[in-house]
Amino acid sequence: MTKMESKTTYLVAEKDLLDVKIVTQMLHTDNHGDVRVEHVSNFGEVIDQLGRKTYDALILGLDLESHEELAQLHDLTLRFPTLPIVILTDKEDQDIAFKCLHIGVQDYVSKNQMNSELITRIMRYAIERKQIDLQLKNALEEADKKNKQLTLLARTDTLTKLPNRAYFFEVTQHAIASAKRLKKSVGILYFDLNGFKFINDNFGHSVGDQVLVELSRRLKEHLRTGDTVARVGGDEFVVLTTMLEEPVQAYSVAKKVNQILCEPLLIDDNEFSMSASIGIATYPEVGSVDKLVQCADMAMYEAKASKQHFACFYTKQLEEKYNTQRQMESALESAIQAGELHATYQPIITAADDTFHVEALCRWSSGNLGLIAPNKFIPIAEASKLGDHLGSFMLREGAKFKARCEARGMTLDKLALNIFGRQFTDKRFAQRLLTELEELELPAEFLCVEITERQMIENLTACQTQLKLLKNHGVTVALDDFGTGFSSVTHLKSLPIDFLKLDRSLTAFIDTTEDNHALCDGIIHMAHRLKMEVVGEGIERQEEFDTLLSMGCDKFQGHLFGFPMSETDLLDHWQSPHIDQIKQLTPSPQTNLRSV
Ligand code: C2E
Ligand code: MG
Ligand code: MG
């Protein structure tokens, strides 16, 4: 289509040639010859002509009597959306006029009332109005596009392009409403990626991001079209599965998610295999979106704690268990502040010399609940963020105890402090511990950090690097409860361990239990070859001590030598038995001190 002329060019479509002539004359009269008027005589020609050439406006003669005419007119406005159209008609029917305007024509003029001034004005206005309409339409379209982009942005996770938390909540809300109507179930699967932190820490965030993107892609590709997968946090995802006949069907989706995650991933020449612990909560068992997500999250922690199941369903009992745990957690937090915790010390006897070495063990005597056993509150501290508070508290107490020993003319050589493996996942933990030692004016050699074998393995890489730093500064390291975890020799080689603590499950009745005898004997030899010292834990009987001593065990800890004691009991009543005394030890008064 071309428009060659600078004159305003009109196309008049009118079958009555006289009318065409009148219109043409009128337009010329009032425009001082600055217009050009062309003419066609039926609708079909209008379309052809408009397809060939561009006009400033169309003057369309219509009888406006049939619906068909209006439909054609509508079609014309759609085909030529930028063309101003003015209807020329015999009728003066307001109703039809409005219909025309509604369809999209700019104006209409009655043949009976037409004069040159009027038609010129109508045409000029029609052209201007069309331009304003078009500008407005463009502006609206632009705003609409921007709005859509903004909505999409507000609903999408920028990295993975999956729906984000807000949108997920919206979709789930609708899913619950439909499930209610159709008497179906809805399932929410909540999970984060096991080992993701390790990838981020060791391979960098860019690799971590690629893992997230690729897994998101796979999840989107392989889950049912009706299911929605969303990213709701760093490595946290949630899947909404709808139209379930039975809530248990959500388990099959969890199985599929697990399969998808387990497929090896190749990123930058590194192969990763991920896994997830999945928490499942279902509607109608749980009634609202907020609660569904919260319950699925709770079930995820249960799945994480379970070594056998990759997925767990939310149940009422689970909620009760978690509520109790939360109550304990806040009670423990207040207990630390209220001074209800105190340190006890259990002596560790050295076979070769009289070194004075103790392990600090925490006790909680609650104002309301009485004495709370360590196996009740220690796991709570481990699972919560209270581990650091507890560790710092015990170290400060240990420093005071050392000073009190010195005031009595005794030297406390070493304090063993139990540390949770999880604490090492904070990269600054070891450095913070060294700073605390400095602030307390304690030599690094004074401290021995004890980590259980299980916790060390669960946080292996984090432990490896941070323990090396501690060791470089002179802190010693003990692998606690050895024999209760994997007892892996490979790990022993790769970790900077000074002391291997044989758990009571290995040392109890070692004199009469052949397996334990053989195991301890072997472990002691191996540990010595690896330049580690061995501590026999939980020694209650003389025979256990004798047997371990004959095997070359270096240190001993247990009720036979002393219970965990308060600072005062230890200083006032306990005296370190010399190894020769222990060799013929019959329970002496000091070894029978009350356990605290
Ligand atoms: P653990 O580090 O292996 O400490 C030795 C545990 O064995 C202590 O239990 C101690 O009371 C007990 N024990 C000592 N001698 C004997 C014995 O001859 N026979 C028997 N049957 N048991 C003996 P406790 O004090 O109940 O502590 C349990 C665990 O809680 C500790 O095991 C340690 O892992 C953890 N724990 C205790 N205090 C703290 C703390 O302040 N911080 C951290 N992170 N963990 C702590
Ligand atoms: Mg210990
Ligand atoms: Mg132990």
XYZ file of C-alpha atoms and ligand atoms in Angstrom:
644
model
C 0.000 0.000 0.000
C 1.320 3.415 -0.875
C 0.292 6.998 -0.296
C 2.139 9.180 -2.706
C 0.375 12.509 -2.342
C 0.685 15.220 0.264
C -2.930 16.301 -0.332
C -5.543 14.868 1.981
C -6.952 11.928 0.080
C -10.423 10.575 0.638
C -11.987 7.466 -0.728
C -15.719 7.812 -1.213
C -17.603 4.517 -1.472
C -21.100 5.299 -2.675
C -23.264 3.675 -5.324
C -25.256 6.871 -6.056
C -23.042 8.849 -8.416
C -24.881 12.084 -7.731
C -24.101 11.805 -4.037
C -20.479 11.134 -4.914
C -20.394 14.265 -6.991
C -21.981 16.382 -4.246
C -19.608 15.109 -1.594
C -16.582 15.620 -3.808
C -17.620 19.174 -4.600
C -18.290 20.006 -0.988
C -14.906 18.700 0.084
C -13.157 20.675 -2.608
C -15.065 23.847 -1.808
C -14.107 24.109 1.783
C -10.574 22.783 1.401
C -9.561 25.180 -1.363
C -8.608 22.362 -3.654
C -6.224 20.836 -1.104
C -7.945 17.486 -1.231
C -8.114 14.602 -3.549
C -11.242 12.483 -3.725
C -11.403 9.052 -5.269
C -14.444 6.962 -5.709
C -15.583 3.345 -5.708
C -19.161 2.190 -5.931
C -19.489 -0.973 -3.816
C -18.144 -2.704 -0.722
C -16.007 -5.251 -2.506
C -14.168 -2.493 -4.367
C -13.554 -0.658 -1.090
C -11.591 -3.579 0.248
C -9.583 -3.941 -2.962
C -8.832 -0.246 -3.201
C -7.822 0.059 0.464
C -5.534 -2.921 -0.048
C -3.812 -1.110 -2.881
C -3.539 2.425 -1.569
C -3.524 4.320 1.679
C -6.188 6.988 2.249
C -6.538 9.600 4.933
C -10.167 8.656 5.457
C -13.036 6.668 4.013
C -16.486 8.102 3.441
C -18.723 5.083 3.244
C -22.222 5.313 1.912
C -24.456 2.807 3.708
C -28.161 2.211 3.880
C -27.696 0.834 7.379
C -30.718 -1.356 7.028
C -29.307 -4.820 7.412
C -27.262 -6.602 10.045
C -25.135 -7.856 7.233
C -24.053 -4.320 6.453
C -23.061 -3.735 10.072
C -21.111 -7.005 10.083
C -19.253 -5.948 6.926
C -18.530 -2.608 8.507
C -17.143 -4.323 11.572
C -14.973 -6.501 9.403
C -13.669 -3.406 7.634
C -12.662 -1.695 10.897
C -10.781 -4.819 11.887
C -8.974 -5.115 8.561
C -7.993 -1.457 8.453
C -7.678 -0.505 12.094
C -5.887 2.805 11.424
C -8.334 4.118 8.831
C -10.771 6.871 9.896
C -14.271 6.026 8.607
C -17.265 8.316 8.287
C -20.657 6.878 7.282
C -22.759 8.682 4.716
C -26.411 7.743 5.104
C -30.001 8.647 4.234
C -31.172 7.567 7.679
C -31.267 9.649 10.775
C -31.626 6.813 13.165
C -29.745 7.523 16.444
C -29.754 3.859 17.384
C -27.956 2.782 14.253
C -25.601 5.738 14.566
C -24.561 4.574 18.011
C -24.077 1.028 16.752
C -21.744 2.362 14.066
C -19.756 4.391 16.552
C -19.565 1.350 18.782
C -18.190 -0.759 15.936
C -15.366 1.736 15.551
C -16.312 4.293 12.899
C -15.476 7.872 13.750
C -18.699 9.643 12.746
C -21.681 9.633 10.436
C -23.315 12.317 8.335
C -26.804 12.444 6.978
C -27.078 13.167 3.256
C -30.024 15.465 3.951
C -28.184 17.751 6.318
C -24.831 17.717 4.664
C -23.133 20.959 3.588
C -19.531 21.674 2.632
C -18.574 23.194 5.976
C -20.150 20.363 7.910
C -18.586 17.535 5.938
C -15.167 19.191 5.963
C -15.327 19.643 9.730
C -16.597 16.082 10.275
C -13.787 14.673 8.153
C -11.091 16.709 9.872
C -12.358 15.678 13.306
C -12.686 12.061 12.214
C -9.013 12.008 11.203
C -7.909 13.704 14.431
C -10.097 11.458 16.592
C -8.753 8.358 14.915
C -5.197 9.511 15.610
C -6.002 10.166 19.267
C -7.798 6.807 19.503
C -4.766 5.054 18.054
C -2.337 6.817 20.393
C -4.555 5.956 23.322
C -4.855 2.358 22.183
C -1.069 2.078 21.805
C -0.527 3.589 25.238
C -3.053 1.188 26.742
C -1.497 -1.791 24.985
C 1.924 -0.743 26.197
C 0.669 -0.349 29.766
C -1.075 -3.702 29.527
C 2.106 -5.354 28.287
C 4.081 -3.771 31.133
C 1.434 -4.862 33.605
C 1.586 -8.411 32.307
C 5.391 -8.372 32.541
C 5.199 -7.030 36.070
C 2.641 -9.639 37.076
C 4.801 -12.365 35.577
C 7.848 -10.978 37.344
C 6.009 -10.816 40.634
C 4.958 -14.429 40.197
C 8.182 -15.950 38.901
C 11.433 -16.920 40.507
C 14.048 -15.101 38.439
C 16.683 -17.850 38.499
C 14.643 -20.949 37.717
C 11.626 -19.288 36.072
C 9.432 -21.462 38.248
C 6.483 -19.928 40.092
C 7.598 -18.241 43.281
C 6.202 -18.563 46.793
C 3.507 -15.880 46.363
C 2.160 -17.353 43.161
C 2.343 -20.857 44.564
C 0.127 -19.789 47.443
C -2.343 -18.292 44.971
C -2.487 -21.455 42.863
C -2.839 -23.672 45.918
C -5.695 -21.527 47.173
C -7.578 -22.200 43.928
C -6.665 -25.894 44.035
C -8.127 -26.200 47.519
C -11.318 -24.462 46.427
C -11.745 -26.887 43.489
C -10.880 -29.900 45.645
C -13.546 -28.821 48.101
C -16.155 -28.597 45.326
C -15.176 -31.877 43.701
C -14.479 -33.741 46.945
C -10.879 -34.520 45.992
C -7.558 -34.308 47.805
C -4.645 -31.956 47.293
C -1.059 -32.743 48.261
C 1.823 -30.420 49.083
C 5.359 -31.793 48.868
C 8.024 -29.676 50.547
C 11.707 -30.394 50.159
C 15.179 -28.963 50.010
C 18.194 -30.497 48.356
C 20.451 -32.621 50.496
C 24.053 -31.709 49.869
C 23.273 -28.445 48.072
C 25.210 -26.395 50.601
C 28.224 -28.601 49.967
C 28.042 -27.867 46.222
C 27.666 -24.135 46.820
C 30.550 -24.046 49.291
C 32.907 -26.221 47.288
C 32.071 -25.536 43.644
C 30.845 -21.949 43.893
C 27.484 -20.267 43.562
C 27.468 -20.350 39.783
C 27.564 -24.167 39.807
C 24.966 -24.158 42.596
C 22.715 -21.977 40.454
C 23.105 -24.283 37.478
C 22.113 -27.230 39.665
C 18.960 -25.390 40.707
C 18.108 -24.402 37.135
C 18.629 -27.893 35.751
C 16.686 -29.618 38.501
C 13.849 -27.122 38.090
C 13.766 -27.855 34.393
C 13.615 -31.591 35.014
C 10.918 -31.295 37.621
C 8.814 -29.132 35.312
C 9.324 -31.520 32.439
C 8.543 -34.737 34.262
C 5.749 -33.850 36.635
C 2.098 -34.025 35.518
C 0.898 -30.911 33.669
C -1.673 -30.291 36.385
C 0.974 -30.299 39.119
C 2.796 -27.103 40.006
C 6.399 -26.941 41.119
C 7.628 -23.725 42.711
C 10.875 -22.483 44.221
C 10.135 -21.044 47.618
C 13.613 -20.416 49.014
C 17.341 -20.947 48.305
C 17.231 -24.690 47.635
C 13.665 -25.173 48.842
C 10.988 -26.355 46.475
C 7.366 -27.224 46.795
C 5.137 -29.293 44.557
C 1.370 -28.977 44.446
C -0.372 -32.106 43.251
C -4.101 -31.870 42.657
C -7.203 -33.945 41.997
C -6.055 -36.851 44.128
C -8.637 -39.523 44.916
C -6.724 -40.501 48.043
C -4.134 -38.491 49.991
C -1.683 -41.421 49.783
C -1.374 -40.815 46.047
C 0.845 -37.872 46.958
C 3.460 -40.458 47.915
C 3.789 -41.603 44.286
C 4.513 -38.006 43.295
C 7.142 -37.831 46.052
C 8.696 -41.010 44.652
C 8.832 -39.444 41.222
C 10.388 -36.241 42.588
C 13.005 -38.316 44.357
C 13.766 -40.249 41.166
C 14.132 -37.033 39.191
C 16.518 -35.577 41.761
C 18.615 -38.732 41.972
C 19.366 -38.753 38.224
C 23.034 -37.712 37.850
C 23.655 -34.097 36.878
C 26.634 -33.062 34.768
C 27.608 -29.459 35.333
C 30.919 -27.967 34.209
C 32.370 -31.496 33.969
C 31.324 -32.282 37.549
C 28.835 -35.043 38.137
C 26.394 -34.540 40.990
C 23.715 -36.740 42.346
C 21.198 -34.981 44.500
C 18.557 -36.267 46.844
C 15.832 -34.769 48.928
C 13.947 -35.399 52.115
C 10.321 -34.710 51.288
C 7.588 -33.621 53.665
C 4.003 -34.243 52.562
C 0.831 -32.611 53.841
C -2.601 -33.095 52.309
C -5.935 -31.328 52.067
C -8.587 -31.976 53.518
C -6.532 -33.308 56.464
C -5.016 -29.820 56.667
C -7.390 -27.040 55.677
C -5.450 -23.933 54.568
C -2.512 -23.124 52.313
C -0.423 -21.597 55.100
C -0.972 -24.583 57.314
C -0.354 -27.062 54.477
C 3.046 -25.545 53.752
C 3.883 -25.328 57.438
C 2.885 -28.970 58.030
C 4.730 -30.219 54.941
C 7.802 -28.335 56.165
C 7.480 -30.028 59.554
C 7.154 -33.436 57.868
C 10.281 -32.634 55.835
C 12.301 -32.327 59.047
C 10.945 -35.679 60.145
C 12.007 -37.183 56.817
C 15.466 -35.656 57.271
C 15.783 -37.133 60.741
C 14.692 -40.554 59.506
C 17.462 -42.551 57.972
C 15.086 -44.988 56.247
C 12.484 -42.816 54.562
C 12.995 -40.178 51.908
C 9.466 -38.875 52.477
C 7.193 -38.433 55.480
C 3.536 -37.504 55.839
C 2.398 -34.872 58.293
C 0.332 -36.327 61.153
C -1.207 -34.866 64.289
C 1.249 -36.856 66.432
C 4.125 -35.343 64.509
C 2.812 -31.877 65.265
C 2.541 -32.688 68.962
C 6.120 -33.955 68.947
C 7.340 -30.789 67.271
C 5.387 -28.556 69.595
C 7.001 -30.222 72.587
C 10.385 -29.787 70.945
C 9.737 -26.126 70.283
C 8.650 -25.622 73.882
C 11.824 -27.352 75.058
C 13.870 -25.196 72.715
C 12.492 -21.944 74.078
C 12.730 -23.290 77.641
C 16.394 -24.137 76.992
C 17.024 -20.699 75.556
C 15.550 -19.070 78.657
C 17.468 -21.544 80.843
C 20.765 -20.345 79.363
C 19.792 -16.757 80.148
C 18.373 -17.601 83.592
C 21.576 -19.392 84.611
C 19.878 -22.777 85.004
C 22.666 -24.550 83.149
C 25.848 -25.536 84.853
C 28.999 -27.341 83.924
C 30.182 -30.606 85.429
C 33.603 -32.089 84.872
C 34.557 -35.712 84.484
C 38.218 -36.586 84.954
C 40.126 -38.338 82.207
C 42.991 -40.411 83.607
C 46.263 -40.731 81.687
C 48.171 -44.020 81.946
C 51.598 -42.564 81.250
C 51.604 -39.537 83.584
C 49.557 -37.501 86.013
C 48.165 -35.095 83.443
C 44.942 -33.523 84.705
C 42.416 -33.646 81.917
C 38.629 -33.281 82.231
C 35.633 -33.400 79.959
C 33.062 -30.643 80.472
C 29.514 -32.014 80.518
C 26.502 -29.783 80.752
C 23.641 -30.129 83.240
C 20.271 -28.393 83.340
C 18.374 -27.981 86.583
C 15.188 -26.255 85.594
C 13.250 -24.146 88.078
C 9.984 -25.721 86.897
C 10.926 -29.123 85.579
C 13.727 -30.183 87.926
C 16.860 -31.890 86.667
C 16.598 -32.530 82.933
C 18.701 -35.354 81.531
C 21.304 -34.446 78.882
C 19.767 -36.926 76.442
C 16.587 -34.798 76.592
C 18.056 -31.335 76.074
C 21.333 -31.950 74.207
C 19.548 -33.132 71.018
C 17.353 -30.003 71.226
C 20.428 -27.795 71.422
C 21.941 -29.717 68.522
C 18.900 -29.347 66.286
C 18.405 -25.670 67.124
C 20.702 -22.686 66.933
C 21.591 -22.979 70.600
C 24.734 -25.058 70.085
C 26.963 -21.991 69.874
C 25.493 -20.466 73.044
C 25.997 -23.723 74.872
C 29.569 -24.116 73.612
C 30.533 -20.553 74.591
C 28.936 -20.948 77.982
C 30.801 -24.192 78.687
C 34.110 -22.689 77.522
C 33.678 -19.654 79.797
C 32.838 -21.979 82.700
C 35.920 -24.074 81.848
C 38.093 -20.938 81.964
C 36.756 -20.096 85.432
C 37.356 -23.661 86.560
C 40.952 -23.523 85.322
C 41.500 -20.348 87.343
C 40.000 -21.938 90.454
C 42.274 -24.963 90.022
C 45.268 -22.658 89.789
C 44.169 -20.851 92.925
C 44.308 -24.251 94.661
C 47.779 -24.936 93.315
C 46.535 -27.477 90.747
C 47.125 -27.362 87.006
C 44.245 -28.239 84.750
C 46.038 -29.329 81.584
C 43.200 -29.878 79.217
C 39.507 -29.248 78.933
C 37.508 -31.403 76.534
C 34.538 -29.522 75.145
C 31.765 -31.271 73.234
C 30.974 -29.512 69.961
C 28.178 -30.374 67.551
C 29.289 -31.253 64.036
C 26.655 -28.875 62.746
C 28.439 -25.930 64.362
C 31.278 -26.432 61.889
C 28.976 -25.745 58.958
C 29.334 -22.084 59.867
C 32.587 -21.207 58.118
C 33.589 -18.733 60.826
C 33.083 -21.136 63.711
C 36.695 -22.250 64.201
C 37.993 -18.694 63.944
C 35.404 -17.545 66.475
C 36.454 -20.291 68.862
C 40.103 -19.219 68.558
C 39.102 -15.615 69.274
C 37.118 -16.725 72.322
C 40.188 -18.607 73.602
C 42.260 -15.492 73.153
C 39.716 -13.333 74.942
C 39.641 -15.774 77.840
C 43.441 -15.838 77.807
C 43.443 -19.592 77.371
C 46.243 -21.287 75.428
C 44.926 -23.218 72.411
C 46.576 -26.387 73.777
C 44.233 -26.188 76.762
C 41.250 -26.995 74.578
C 40.299 -30.328 73.112
C 37.204 -30.292 70.904
C 35.164 -33.489 70.978
C 32.918 -34.383 68.078
C 30.995 -37.594 67.863
C 31.826 -39.892 65.004
C 28.277 -39.653 63.638
C 28.252 -35.860 63.611
C 31.724 -35.650 62.137
C 30.685 -37.847 59.213
C 27.427 -35.979 58.670
C 29.385 -32.730 58.311
C 32.598 -34.165 56.952
C 33.936 -31.457 54.652
C 33.043 -28.617 56.989
C 34.723 -30.469 59.881
C 37.825 -31.313 57.864
C 38.737 -27.736 56.967
C 37.827 -26.133 60.261
C 39.435 -28.784 62.452
C 42.653 -28.347 60.489
C 42.612 -24.643 61.314
C 42.045 -25.361 65.008
C 44.758 -27.965 65.022
C 47.229 -25.618 63.337
C 46.729 -23.293 66.273
C 47.317 -26.045 68.834
C 43.765 -27.120 69.721
C 43.484 -30.904 69.982
C 40.659 -32.957 68.516
C 38.870 -36.010 69.886
C 36.608 -38.300 67.927
C 33.892 -39.113 70.444
C 31.735 -42.235 70.748
C 33.904 -44.152 68.279
C 32.236 -47.470 67.525
C 28.678 -46.110 67.408
C 28.891 -44.705 63.892
C 30.584 -46.018 60.773
C 33.955 -46.595 62.465
C 35.466 -45.739 59.115
C 39.232 -46.059 58.796
C 39.221 -43.865 55.670
C 37.746 -41.023 57.655
C 40.272 -41.501 60.417
C 43.058 -40.949 57.915
C 41.535 -37.806 56.450
C 40.779 -36.047 59.738
C 43.205 -34.323 62.112
C 42.372 -36.455 65.142
C 44.472 -36.610 68.327
C 42.234 -38.759 70.504
C 39.980 -41.622 69.611
C 37.359 -42.174 72.291
C 36.154 -45.769 72.428
C 32.448 -45.722 73.231
C 31.078 -47.629 76.197
C 29.256 -49.944 73.775
C 32.751 -51.278 72.938
C 34.450 -51.073 76.304
C 31.671 -52.468 78.553
C 32.515 -55.995 79.659
C 35.476 -56.012 77.336
C 37.067 -58.595 79.616
C 34.292 -61.101 78.939
C 32.967 -60.096 75.488
C 35.167 -61.581 72.821
C 34.009 -59.365 69.961
C 34.542 -56.138 71.895
C 37.898 -57.427 73.066
C 39.049 -58.101 69.502
C 37.631 -54.833 68.189
C 39.207 -52.642 70.873
C 42.524 -54.409 70.519
C 42.513 -53.833 66.760
C 41.363 -50.216 67.027
C 44.013 -49.346 69.616
C 46.772 -50.764 67.394
C 45.471 -48.991 64.346
C 45.031 -45.673 66.205
C 48.606 -45.838 67.486
C 49.883 -46.456 63.955
C 47.967 -43.346 62.915
C 49.592 -41.446 65.806
C 46.409 -41.059 67.802
C 45.885 -41.687 71.456
C 42.989 -43.827 72.611
C 40.599 -42.956 75.427
C 38.461 -45.738 76.890
C 35.056 -44.241 77.757
C 32.483 -45.462 80.274
C 34.896 -47.525 82.369
C 32.915 -48.774 85.315
C 34.723 -51.957 86.309
C 38.279 -52.686 87.321
C 38.407 -55.565 84.797
C 37.507 -53.245 81.959
C 40.326 -50.906 82.949
C 42.831 -53.770 83.372
C 41.997 -55.230 79.989
C 42.220 -51.897 78.157
C 45.439 -50.978 79.949
C 46.979 -54.262 78.873
C 46.012 -53.456 75.285
C 47.926 -50.163 75.498
C 44.926 -47.822 75.861
C 46.265 -44.352 76.747
C 43.530 -42.645 78.704
C 40.485 -43.663 80.690
C 37.222 -42.060 81.633
C 34.348 -43.518 83.588
C 32.578 -43.950 86.873
C 35.453 -46.105 88.142
C 37.576 -42.956 88.387
C 34.986 -40.298 88.880
C 31.497 -39.280 87.821
C 30.878 -35.974 86.117
C 31.164 -33.655 89.141
C 30.474 -30.098 90.057
C 33.502 -27.838 90.215
C 33.345 -27.766 94.017
C 33.026 -31.548 94.415
C 35.918 -32.079 92.097
C 38.183 -29.573 93.833
C 37.197 -30.415 97.386
C 36.881 -34.187 97.314
C 38.466 -35.696 94.263
C 42.105 -36.529 93.982
C 43.658 -37.866 90.870
C 44.493 -41.527 91.525
C 47.981 -42.440 90.372
C 47.967 -45.096 87.699
C 49.690 -47.595 90.013
C 46.942 -47.040 92.528
C 44.306 -47.679 89.888
C 45.987 -50.882 88.919
C 44.877 -52.316 92.213
C 41.924 -50.048 92.515
C 39.203 -50.985 94.821
C 36.500 -48.325 94.844
C 37.896 -45.561 97.030
C 35.794 -42.841 98.708
C 36.742 -40.220 96.147
C 35.747 -42.438 93.204
C 32.337 -42.846 94.713
C 31.492 -39.193 94.592
C 27.886 -38.439 93.806
C 27.162 -38.142 90.082
C 25.682 -34.840 88.951
P 29.911 -37.892 75.765
O 30.610 -36.711 75.282
O 30.271 -39.191 75.200
O 30.063 -37.906 77.333
C 30.185 -39.039 78.087
C 28.887 -39.468 78.584
O 29.035 -40.697 79.232
C 28.328 -38.535 79.647
O 26.928 -38.588 79.549
C 28.767 -39.183 80.938
O 27.950 -38.852 82.051
C 28.623 -40.618 80.592
N 29.526 -41.453 81.375
C 30.740 -41.145 81.862
N 31.286 -42.208 82.511
C 30.389 -43.201 82.406
C 30.364 -44.555 82.872
O 31.278 -45.048 83.500
N 29.262 -45.281 82.560
C 28.243 -44.792 81.869
N 27.200 -45.561 81.592
N 28.216 -43.500 81.412
C 29.282 -42.733 81.685
P 26.079 -37.316 79.663
O 26.683 -36.362 80.595
O 24.683 -37.770 79.861
O 26.205 -36.696 78.229
C 25.723 -37.339 77.128
C 26.223 -36.720 75.883
O 25.707 -35.410 75.736
C 27.737 -36.512 75.887
O 28.336 -37.715 75.537
C 27.902 -35.423 74.870
O 27.915 -35.955 73.580
C 26.649 -34.627 75.065
N 26.937 -33.445 75.882
C 26.981 -33.326 77.224
N 27.288 -32.071 77.574
C 27.448 -31.370 76.430
C 27.767 -29.998 76.113
O 28.007 -29.160 76.977
N 27.818 -29.676 74.789
C 27.596 -30.579 73.819
N 27.716 -30.200 72.569
N 27.292 -31.864 74.070
C 27.227 -32.248 75.365
Mg 32.342 -36.217 74.808
Mg 31.393 -40.309 74.356
